[in-house]
Amino acid sequence: MEVREQVVGRKDNEDITLYTVKNDQGFQVSCMNYGCIITEMLVPDRDGKLGNVVLGFDTFDEYENNPHYFGAMVGRFAGRIKEGTFTIGETVYQVAQNSNGQHLHGGPKGFHSVVWNSKVIKNEEEAIIEFTYFSPDSEEGFPGNLSMAVRYILKNDSNQLTISYSGKSDKTTLLNVTNHSYFNLSGNFKRTILDHELTMNSDQYLELDKALLPTGTLVSVDEDELFDFRNGRSIRAATTAEHPQTELAGNGYDHPFLLNSGEQPAIELADRESGRKLRVETTEPAVVLYTGNGVGGPYSIKGTEAQDYLGLCLETQGPPDSVRHPHFSSAVLNADEEFKSETTYSFSSM
Ligand code: FUC
């Protein structure tokens, strides 16, 4: 395993370090201690040719304005909370309202936009980039002093990235985290993701309202073909469908899908043209599928003009706004209890 470190910028009086980890097969992941952002992932196609499969910028400066959360670690709360308010026990909390009056992705100073401590742990078989962050009580309005650790783990013998998250708070709080990478398996964004084939072990998705908040209704995909990914389907049909749910999401998906418990890999994504395939296994109960409906330009991503559907996010997490819906799995983390979550991304070719 090879690990390279390079200082690429400075923020909040700290060096920003870019880590590049490469295994013997050429599989390579780059990430930095700013927002634990994954900036690049090089994966072989069916002919062994390496290509970058995630949206990301070339320079640190570009990440200082990263409205689409390219590659970022998201928390303390992934997704939306209605009007940024919730109640735990008797206490009402108000957190940042940074998206049309709703809370989104931890607020402006969420995990994606702070500098983390970082270190490399390495042996023959694997290399780990470990990020830690102490989020003080009331940061962005959330209760509790929270200690977080995020580990990016690469193995020498497989093209696999495991992200493991852990956290502990001294007060009962909410915690719901994810990684916001936009995958595009064509390699160096040669094509959009519209013809990628997505398979998900999900029998139900969460209906959204116009503010993109869950209404509380669980829809069975048996009754809604456009949302039935159990036998694989492409994204393209959703962009022109006259379906109220895909229309309100900006002509695509921006929806939480509940993952069937015990069915792993929960998700598979394939690009037939390049032959690249991604399998996702997770301990999380849901995934937000966001098809990049609003990532279009004018701006460029590593020299490619940004356009809608240039990447898709598979945000493994707990359901958004779960505090308002007791039948959703809960994001409440009790004081002094350990939070743990793990998602593994495995690449292969076909
Ligand atoms: C996803 C979506 C949001 C937002 C953000 C950048 O997580 O759920 O709607 O556009 O990404």
Tab-separated table of N, CA and C in Angstrom, residues 59 88 188 199 222 311 314 333:
chain	number	residue	atom	x	y	z
A	59	THR	N	-8.491	21.680	-7.121
A	59	THR	CA	-7.783	22.491	-6.127
A	59	THR	C	-8.608	22.623	-4.848
A	88	ILE	N	-36.301	16.705	21.853
A	88	ILE	CA	-35.812	15.475	22.494
A	88	ILE	C	-36.224	15.585	23.954
A	188	ASN	N	-13.768	9.525	-15.558
A	188	ASN	CA	-13.479	10.928	-15.902
A	188	ASN	C	-14.701	11.637	-16.511
A	199	THR	N	-29.400	-1.118	-9.023
A	199	THR	CA	-30.207	-2.157	-8.373
A	199	THR	C	-30.182	-1.881	-6.872
A	222	ASP	N	-43.967	-1.770	-5.244
A	222	ASP	CA	-44.871	-2.616	-6.039
A	222	ASP	C	-45.889	-1.756	-6.780
A	311	GLY	N	-23.399	12.995	-11.978
A	311	GLY	CA	-23.033	11.995	-10.980
A	311	GLY	C	-24.256	11.674	-10.145
A	314	LEU	N	-25.311	8.022	-3.492
A	314	LEU	CA	-25.944	6.913	-2.775
A	314	LEU	C	-25.661	7.164	-1.298
A	333	LEU	N	-29.310	9.742	19.490
A	333	LEU	CA	-28.155	9.085	20.103
A	333	LEU	C	-28.157	9.455	21.584
